[in-house]
XYZ file of C-alpha atoms in Angstrom:
507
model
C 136.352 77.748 21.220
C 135.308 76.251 24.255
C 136.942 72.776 25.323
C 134.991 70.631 28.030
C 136.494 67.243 29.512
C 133.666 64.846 31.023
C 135.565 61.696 33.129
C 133.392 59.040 34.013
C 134.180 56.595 36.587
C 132.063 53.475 35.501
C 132.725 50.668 38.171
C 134.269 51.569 41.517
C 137.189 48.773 42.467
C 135.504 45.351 43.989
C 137.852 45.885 47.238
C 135.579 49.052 48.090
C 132.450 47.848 47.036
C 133.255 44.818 49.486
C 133.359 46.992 52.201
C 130.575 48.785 51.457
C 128.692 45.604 51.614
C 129.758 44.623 54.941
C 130.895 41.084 53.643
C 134.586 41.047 52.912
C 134.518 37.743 51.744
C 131.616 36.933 49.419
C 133.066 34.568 46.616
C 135.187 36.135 44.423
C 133.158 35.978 41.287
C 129.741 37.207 43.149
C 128.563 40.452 41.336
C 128.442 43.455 43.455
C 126.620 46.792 43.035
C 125.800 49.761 45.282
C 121.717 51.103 45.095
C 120.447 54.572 45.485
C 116.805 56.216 45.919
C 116.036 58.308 42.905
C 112.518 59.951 44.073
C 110.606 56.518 45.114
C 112.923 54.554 42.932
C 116.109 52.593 44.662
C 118.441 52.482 41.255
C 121.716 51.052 40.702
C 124.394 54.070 41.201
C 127.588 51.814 41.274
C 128.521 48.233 40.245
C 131.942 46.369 39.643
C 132.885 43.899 36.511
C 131.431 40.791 37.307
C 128.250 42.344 37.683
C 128.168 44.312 34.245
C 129.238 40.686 32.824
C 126.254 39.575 34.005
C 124.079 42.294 32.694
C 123.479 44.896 35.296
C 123.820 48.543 34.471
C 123.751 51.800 36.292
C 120.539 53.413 36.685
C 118.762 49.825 36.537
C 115.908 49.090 38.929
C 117.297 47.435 42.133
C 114.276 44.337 41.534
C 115.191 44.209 37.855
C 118.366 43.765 38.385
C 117.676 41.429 41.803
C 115.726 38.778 38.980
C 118.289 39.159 36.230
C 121.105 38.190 38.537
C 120.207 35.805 41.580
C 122.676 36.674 44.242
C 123.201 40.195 43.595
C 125.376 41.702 46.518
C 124.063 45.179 47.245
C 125.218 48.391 49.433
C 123.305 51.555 50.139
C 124.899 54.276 48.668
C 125.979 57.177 50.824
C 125.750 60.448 48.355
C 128.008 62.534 51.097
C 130.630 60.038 51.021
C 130.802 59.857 46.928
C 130.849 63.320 46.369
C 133.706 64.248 48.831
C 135.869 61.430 47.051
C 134.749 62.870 43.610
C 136.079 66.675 45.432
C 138.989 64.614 46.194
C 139.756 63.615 42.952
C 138.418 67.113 41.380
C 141.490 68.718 43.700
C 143.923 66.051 42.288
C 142.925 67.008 38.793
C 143.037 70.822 39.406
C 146.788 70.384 40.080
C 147.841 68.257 37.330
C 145.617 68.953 34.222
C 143.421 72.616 34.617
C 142.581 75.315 36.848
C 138.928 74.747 35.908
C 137.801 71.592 37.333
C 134.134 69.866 39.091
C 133.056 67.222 40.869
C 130.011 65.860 38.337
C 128.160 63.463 40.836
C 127.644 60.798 41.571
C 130.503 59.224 39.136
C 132.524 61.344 37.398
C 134.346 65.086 37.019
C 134.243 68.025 34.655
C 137.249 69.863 33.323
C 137.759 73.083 31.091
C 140.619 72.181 29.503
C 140.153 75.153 27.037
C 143.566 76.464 26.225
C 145.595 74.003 28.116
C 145.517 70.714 26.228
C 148.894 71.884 24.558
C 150.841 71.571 27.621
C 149.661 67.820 27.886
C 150.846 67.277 24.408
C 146.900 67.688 23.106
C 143.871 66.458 23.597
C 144.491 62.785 22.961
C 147.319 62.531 24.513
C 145.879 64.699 28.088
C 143.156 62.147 27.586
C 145.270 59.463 27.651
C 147.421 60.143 30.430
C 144.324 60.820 32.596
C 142.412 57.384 32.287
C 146.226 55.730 32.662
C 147.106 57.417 36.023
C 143.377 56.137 37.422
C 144.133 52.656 36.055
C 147.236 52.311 38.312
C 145.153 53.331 41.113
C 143.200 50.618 40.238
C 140.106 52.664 38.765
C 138.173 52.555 35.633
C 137.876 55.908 33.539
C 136.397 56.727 30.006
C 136.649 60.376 29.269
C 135.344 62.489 26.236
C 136.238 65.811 25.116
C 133.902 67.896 23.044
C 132.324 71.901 23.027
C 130.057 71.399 25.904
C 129.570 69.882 29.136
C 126.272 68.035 28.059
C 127.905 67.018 25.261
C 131.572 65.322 26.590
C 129.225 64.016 29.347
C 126.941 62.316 26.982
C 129.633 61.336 25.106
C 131.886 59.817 28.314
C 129.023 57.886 29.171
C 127.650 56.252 26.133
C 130.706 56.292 23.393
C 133.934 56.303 24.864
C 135.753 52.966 24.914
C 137.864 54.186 26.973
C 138.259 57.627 25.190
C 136.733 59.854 22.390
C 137.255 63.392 20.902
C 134.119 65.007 19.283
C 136.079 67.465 17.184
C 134.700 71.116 17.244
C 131.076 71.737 15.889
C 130.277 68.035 15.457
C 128.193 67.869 18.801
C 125.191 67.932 17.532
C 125.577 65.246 15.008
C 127.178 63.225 17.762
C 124.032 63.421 20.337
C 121.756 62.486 17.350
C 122.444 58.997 17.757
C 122.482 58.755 21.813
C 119.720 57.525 23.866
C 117.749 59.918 25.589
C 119.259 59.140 28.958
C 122.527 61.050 27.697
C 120.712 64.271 28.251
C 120.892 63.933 32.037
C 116.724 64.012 32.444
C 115.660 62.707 35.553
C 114.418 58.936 35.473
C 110.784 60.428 35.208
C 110.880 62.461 32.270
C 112.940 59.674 30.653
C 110.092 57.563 31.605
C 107.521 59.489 29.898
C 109.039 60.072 26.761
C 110.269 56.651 26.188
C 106.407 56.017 26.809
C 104.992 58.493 23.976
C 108.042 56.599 21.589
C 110.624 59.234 21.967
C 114.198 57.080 22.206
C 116.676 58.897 20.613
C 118.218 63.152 21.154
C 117.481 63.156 17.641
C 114.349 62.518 17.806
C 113.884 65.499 20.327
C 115.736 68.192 18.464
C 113.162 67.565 15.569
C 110.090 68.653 18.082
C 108.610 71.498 18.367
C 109.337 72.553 21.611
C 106.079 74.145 22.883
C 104.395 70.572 23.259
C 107.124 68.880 25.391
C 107.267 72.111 27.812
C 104.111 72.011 28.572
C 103.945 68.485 29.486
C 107.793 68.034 31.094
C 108.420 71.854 31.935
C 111.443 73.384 31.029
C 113.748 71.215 31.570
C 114.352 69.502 28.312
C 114.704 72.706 26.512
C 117.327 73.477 28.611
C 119.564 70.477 28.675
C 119.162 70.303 25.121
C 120.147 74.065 24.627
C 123.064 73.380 27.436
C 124.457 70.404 25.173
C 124.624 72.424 21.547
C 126.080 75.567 23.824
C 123.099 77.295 22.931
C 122.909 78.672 26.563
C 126.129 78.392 29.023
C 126.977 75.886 31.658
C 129.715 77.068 33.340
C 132.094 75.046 35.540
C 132.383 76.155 38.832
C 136.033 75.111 39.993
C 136.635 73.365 43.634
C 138.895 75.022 45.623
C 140.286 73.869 48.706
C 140.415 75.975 51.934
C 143.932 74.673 52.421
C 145.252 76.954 49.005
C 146.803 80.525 48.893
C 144.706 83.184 46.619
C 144.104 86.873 45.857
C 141.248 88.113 44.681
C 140.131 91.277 43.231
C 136.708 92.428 42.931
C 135.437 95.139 40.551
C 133.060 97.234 40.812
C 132.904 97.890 37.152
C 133.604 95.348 34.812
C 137.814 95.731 33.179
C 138.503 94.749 29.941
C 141.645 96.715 28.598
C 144.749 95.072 28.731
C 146.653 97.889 30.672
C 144.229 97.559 32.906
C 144.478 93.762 33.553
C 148.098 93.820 33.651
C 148.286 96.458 36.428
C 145.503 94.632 38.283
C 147.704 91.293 37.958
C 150.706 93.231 39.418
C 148.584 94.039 42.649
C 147.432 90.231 42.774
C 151.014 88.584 42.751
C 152.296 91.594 45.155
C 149.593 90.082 47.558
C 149.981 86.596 47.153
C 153.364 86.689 47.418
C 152.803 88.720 50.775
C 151.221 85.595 52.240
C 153.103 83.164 50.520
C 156.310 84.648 52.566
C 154.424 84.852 55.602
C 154.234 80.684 55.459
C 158.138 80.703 54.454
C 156.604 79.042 50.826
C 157.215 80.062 47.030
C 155.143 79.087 44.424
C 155.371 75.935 41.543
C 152.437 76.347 40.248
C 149.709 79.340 40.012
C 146.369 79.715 38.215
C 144.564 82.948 37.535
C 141.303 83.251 37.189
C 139.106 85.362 35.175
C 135.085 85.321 35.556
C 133.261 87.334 33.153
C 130.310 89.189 32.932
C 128.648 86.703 30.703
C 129.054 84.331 33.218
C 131.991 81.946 31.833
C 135.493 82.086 32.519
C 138.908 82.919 31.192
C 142.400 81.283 33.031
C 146.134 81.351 32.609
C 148.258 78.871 34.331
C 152.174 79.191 35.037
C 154.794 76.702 36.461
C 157.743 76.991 37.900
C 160.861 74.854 38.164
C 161.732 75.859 41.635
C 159.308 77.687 44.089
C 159.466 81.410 43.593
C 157.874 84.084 45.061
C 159.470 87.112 43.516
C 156.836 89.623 42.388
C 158.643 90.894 39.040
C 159.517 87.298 38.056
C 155.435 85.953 38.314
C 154.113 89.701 36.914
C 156.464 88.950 33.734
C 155.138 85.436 33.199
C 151.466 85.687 33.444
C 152.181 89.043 31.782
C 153.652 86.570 28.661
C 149.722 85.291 28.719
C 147.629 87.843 28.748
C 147.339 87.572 25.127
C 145.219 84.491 24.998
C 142.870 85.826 27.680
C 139.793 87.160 25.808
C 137.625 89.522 28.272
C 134.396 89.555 26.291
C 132.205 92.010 27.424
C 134.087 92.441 30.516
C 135.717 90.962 33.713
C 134.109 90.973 37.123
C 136.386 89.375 39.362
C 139.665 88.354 39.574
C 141.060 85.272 41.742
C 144.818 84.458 42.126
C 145.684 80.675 43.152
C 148.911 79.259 44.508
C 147.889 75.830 42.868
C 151.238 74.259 44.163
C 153.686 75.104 46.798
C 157.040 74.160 48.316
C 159.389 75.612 51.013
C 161.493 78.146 49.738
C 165.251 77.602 50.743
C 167.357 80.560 51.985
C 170.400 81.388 50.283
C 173.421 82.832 51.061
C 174.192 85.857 48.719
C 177.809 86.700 47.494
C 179.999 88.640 49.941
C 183.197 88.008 48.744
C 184.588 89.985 45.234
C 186.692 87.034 44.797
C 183.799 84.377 44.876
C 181.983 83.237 41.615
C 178.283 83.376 41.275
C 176.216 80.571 41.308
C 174.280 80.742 37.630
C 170.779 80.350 37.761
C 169.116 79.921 34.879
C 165.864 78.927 36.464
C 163.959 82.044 34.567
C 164.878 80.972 31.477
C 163.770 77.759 31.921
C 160.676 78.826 33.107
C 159.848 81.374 30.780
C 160.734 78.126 27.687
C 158.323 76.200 29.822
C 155.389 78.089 30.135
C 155.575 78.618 26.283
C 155.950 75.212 24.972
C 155.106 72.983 27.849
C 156.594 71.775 30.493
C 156.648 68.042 29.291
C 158.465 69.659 26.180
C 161.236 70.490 28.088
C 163.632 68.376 29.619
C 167.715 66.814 29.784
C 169.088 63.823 29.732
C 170.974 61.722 32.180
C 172.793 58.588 32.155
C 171.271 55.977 33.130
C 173.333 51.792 33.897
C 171.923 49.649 31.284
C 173.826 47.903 28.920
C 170.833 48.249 25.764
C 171.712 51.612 24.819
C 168.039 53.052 24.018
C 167.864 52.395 27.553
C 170.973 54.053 28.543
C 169.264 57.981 28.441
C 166.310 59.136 30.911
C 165.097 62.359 30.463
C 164.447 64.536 33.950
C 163.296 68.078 34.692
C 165.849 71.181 33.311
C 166.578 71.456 36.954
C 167.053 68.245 38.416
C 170.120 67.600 40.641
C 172.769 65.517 39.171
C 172.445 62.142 39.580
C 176.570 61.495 39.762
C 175.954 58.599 36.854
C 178.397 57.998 33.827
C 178.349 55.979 31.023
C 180.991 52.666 31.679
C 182.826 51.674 29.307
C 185.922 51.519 26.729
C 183.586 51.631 23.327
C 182.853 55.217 22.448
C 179.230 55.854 22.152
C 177.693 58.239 19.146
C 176.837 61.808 20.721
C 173.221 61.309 18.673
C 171.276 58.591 19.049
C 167.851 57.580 16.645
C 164.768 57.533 18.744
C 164.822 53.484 16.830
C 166.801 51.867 14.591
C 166.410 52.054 11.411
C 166.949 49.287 9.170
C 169.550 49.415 6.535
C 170.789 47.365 3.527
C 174.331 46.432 3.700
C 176.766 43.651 2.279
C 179.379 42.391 4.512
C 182.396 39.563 3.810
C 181.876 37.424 6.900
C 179.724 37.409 9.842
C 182.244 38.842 12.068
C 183.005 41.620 9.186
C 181.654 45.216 9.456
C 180.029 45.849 5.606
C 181.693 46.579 2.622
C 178.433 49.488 1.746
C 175.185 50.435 3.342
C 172.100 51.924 1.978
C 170.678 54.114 4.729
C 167.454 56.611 3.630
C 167.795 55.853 0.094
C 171.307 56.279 -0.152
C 174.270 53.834 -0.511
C 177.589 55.042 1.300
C 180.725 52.994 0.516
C 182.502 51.913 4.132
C 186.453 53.380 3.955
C 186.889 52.575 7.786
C 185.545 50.550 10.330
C 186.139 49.184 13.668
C 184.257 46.551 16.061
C 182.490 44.525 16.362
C 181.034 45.994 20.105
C 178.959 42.583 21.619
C 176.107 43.860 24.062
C 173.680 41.006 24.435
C 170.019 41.369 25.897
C 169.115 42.130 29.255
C 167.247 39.047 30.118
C 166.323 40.061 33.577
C 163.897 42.727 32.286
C 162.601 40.437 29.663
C 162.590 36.963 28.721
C 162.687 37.565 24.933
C 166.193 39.200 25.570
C 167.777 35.954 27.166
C 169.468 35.077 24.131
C 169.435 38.111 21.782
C 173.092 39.731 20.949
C 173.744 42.643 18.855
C 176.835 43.258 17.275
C 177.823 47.459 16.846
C 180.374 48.839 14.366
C 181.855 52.088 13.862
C 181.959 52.922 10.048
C 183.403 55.867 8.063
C 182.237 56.376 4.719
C 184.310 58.035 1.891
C 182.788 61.797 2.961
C 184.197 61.283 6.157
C 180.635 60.596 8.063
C 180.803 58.039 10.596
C 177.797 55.911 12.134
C 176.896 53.768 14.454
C 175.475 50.124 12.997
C 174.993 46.858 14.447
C 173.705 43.381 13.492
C 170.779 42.028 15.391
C 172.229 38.566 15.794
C 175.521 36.974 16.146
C 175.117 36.147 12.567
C 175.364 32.577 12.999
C 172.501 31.388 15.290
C 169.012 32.042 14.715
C 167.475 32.498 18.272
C 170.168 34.972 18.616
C 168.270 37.736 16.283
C 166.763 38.350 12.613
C 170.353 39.324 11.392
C 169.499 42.012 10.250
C 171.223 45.206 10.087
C 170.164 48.260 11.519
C 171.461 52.262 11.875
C 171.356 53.077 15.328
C 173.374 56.415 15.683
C 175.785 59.104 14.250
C 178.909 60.429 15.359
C 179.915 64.245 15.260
């Protein structure tokens, strides 16, 4: 099943419109959109917050607009300029989130994410990530994710707030509801059918289709068909000039497995030719199949450290083949070194007496391209004195940081991702309990030993500039030992809820 991501970029960032406008320093409420021609038409293409506030929306007249708000700053558009930041973005996207990615002018991209939302921890979660790395740039994003192109892009557009998944199948139901702009129809066509009462897909799909082709041509017929995947859209990926490939050619379409694992040999033999003529290994590499029915297949493999040994990348995209599905055939391969890095020279063992360095970087690559490489991680020490915040997880190959833990108080070798709230009974505040009751059942304390003061690190937060928690070791009578503490000093309030919590085990 087919995956499509639509990302649409709804208001550009007021700084740029600014300087688009010419006038860097308008007042800092005055609304400010950028105008386009559309045939004879000048539209609205981009516009910032304070003039959506207001009422102005992309795709509006420029002289509706003009009367609705009085003191409307506008810029002319330059279509060249937007679509080589939306290639810009595309390439960004190719390297972080799928091999399969397009510029979708004039505001947004479109990504095949088919196969490859598991390595961002699913769909919601890739989604997510995505519209929170273009907020820090300072960006607005909504994204959708549905079967089709016309579909997530409809969706992106007129649903998501910020994001939406239209599980598989449901398209159709979902584009029932939408306006007829979501089927990407020129202004014209909109026009016209808005004019003979048509406002809804809905009310399209239960048309004959005869009538409307003859008066629009074909060109509602085939968005509509593109948006229920009736007929394919594929997504023609950006490349830049700047990347490392191999491609392969056939004169007659391949569709065995033997066949496309020999063929993949050949490919990484090649690249890795030219990747050692630059003195570069690859991190990351996507290979691309395109098909005879005119869509495409891909596999994507990482690496922890740039490598450009030919057995090592055969064996790993070998590992894929699998989910690669040649339909009626595959016309041309392309091999992509997505990511690259200097590759360091080593100095091999001469000595008998000297001890191999391990590497156990094909392991860990082999584990990541399996489960993910955000599934796979260590941990590392890290100063704080709040101990959920004394762990940071880094890369399986990360140098060593040279941090330790400080400290006299032993700390338990697991920790709970959160407390967990227990019921206990102590003598005095100062006391460690007499029992606790921790997942439904009560262990008697035999030992204990504490209490372990760590108070709240108040320069991170205000709400920590008084909190202490007090930690005890306990042993019950089985001979388990954990790791509790009382949120409070059990005297003041302001201190904490006194409560008391199960933070860890030991051994």
């Amino acid at each position: 099943m087919t995956r499509v991501v639509s990302l649409f970029l709804p208001r550009w960032p007021t700084d740029r419109l600014r300087r688009k406008s010419g006038d860097a320093s308008p007042p800092a409420d005055a609304p400010l959109v950028m105008a386009g021609r559309t045939g004879r038409r000048r539209l609205i293409t981009a516009l910032d917050a304070n003039a959506e506030r207001l009422g102005v929306r992309i795709g509006m007249a420029v002289t509706k607009a003009q009367a609705l708000v009085p003191g409307l700053i506008i810029a002319d558009s330059d279509p060249a300029a937007e679509t080589e930041g939306l290639t810009k973005l595309a390439l960004w996207a190719l390297q972080r989130i799928s091999p399969v990615v397009m510029a979708d002018p004039p505001d947004g991209l479109v990504i095949d994410t088919t196969g490859a939302d598991h390595l961002h921890g699913g769909e919601a979660a890739m989604l997510a990530d995505m519209i929170k790395r273009f907020a820090a740039s300072g960006v607005e994003a909504r994204a959708a994710v549905a079967d089709t192109w016309g579909a997530a892009h409809a969706a992106a557009r007129f649903i998501a707030r910020p994001a939406i998944i239209i599980p598989p199948g449901e398209s159709e139901a979902m584009l029932r509801t939408l306006p007829l702009q979501a089927l990407r129809l020129d202004p014209e066509t909109v026009s016209g059918l808005i004019t003979l009462g048509f406002e809804t897909v809905g009310e399209l799909l239960e048309q004959p289709r005869a009538p409307l082709a003859l008066r629009f041509g074909p060109e509602i017929g085939r968005r509509l068909d593109q948006a229920l995947g009736r007929i394919a859209e594929p997504v023609d990926p950006v490349r830049s000039p700047e990347l490392i490939e191999a491609r392969k050619v056939f004169g007659e379409p391949i569709g065995a497995a033997e066949t496309i694992a020999r063929y993949i040999a050949k490919l990484v033999d090649a690249l890795c030719l030219e990747l050692e003529k630059h003195g570069l290994g690859a991190r990351r590499l996507d290979l691309l199949f395109h098909r005879v029915d005119n869509t495409m297949q891909y596999v994507r493999i990482g690496m922890a450290q740039p490598v450009r040994d030919p057995k090592r990348l055969t064996r790993l995209f070998r590992d894929k083949l699998e989910t690669v599905d040649p339909g009626f055939g595959i016309e041309i391969m392309v091999l992509v070194a997505i990511e690259t890095e200097p590759v360091r020279e080593k100095q091999t063992i001469s000595s008998l007496v000297e001890e191999p360095e391990p590497d156990v970087s094909d392991l860990v690559d082999v584990l990541a391209n399996r489960v993910g490489d955000r599934m796979l991680c260590r941990f590392t020490p890290v100063q704080s004195d709040v101990p959920e915040r004394s762990v940071a997880r880094i890369p399986p190959l990360a140098p060593e940081t040279g941090l330790t833990w400080e400290g006299d108080w032993p700390r338990p070798p697991r920790l709970l991702p959160r407390p967990e709230p227990v019921e206990t009974m102590a003598l005095l505040p100062d006391h460690p309990p007499v029992w606790f009751t921790w997942r439904g059942v009560r262990r008697r304390v035999r030992r204990a030993d504490g209490p372990e003061r760590i108070r709240g690190e108040w320069w991170k937060r205000d709400a920590e500039l008084t909190t202490v928690r007090d930690y005890f070791r306990v042993e019950d009578e089985t001979g388990e030992r954990y790791w509790l503490f009382r949120s409070g000093d059990g005297e003041h309030e302001d201190s904490g809820s006194q409560r008391w919590f199960l933070h860890g085990i030991f051994g």
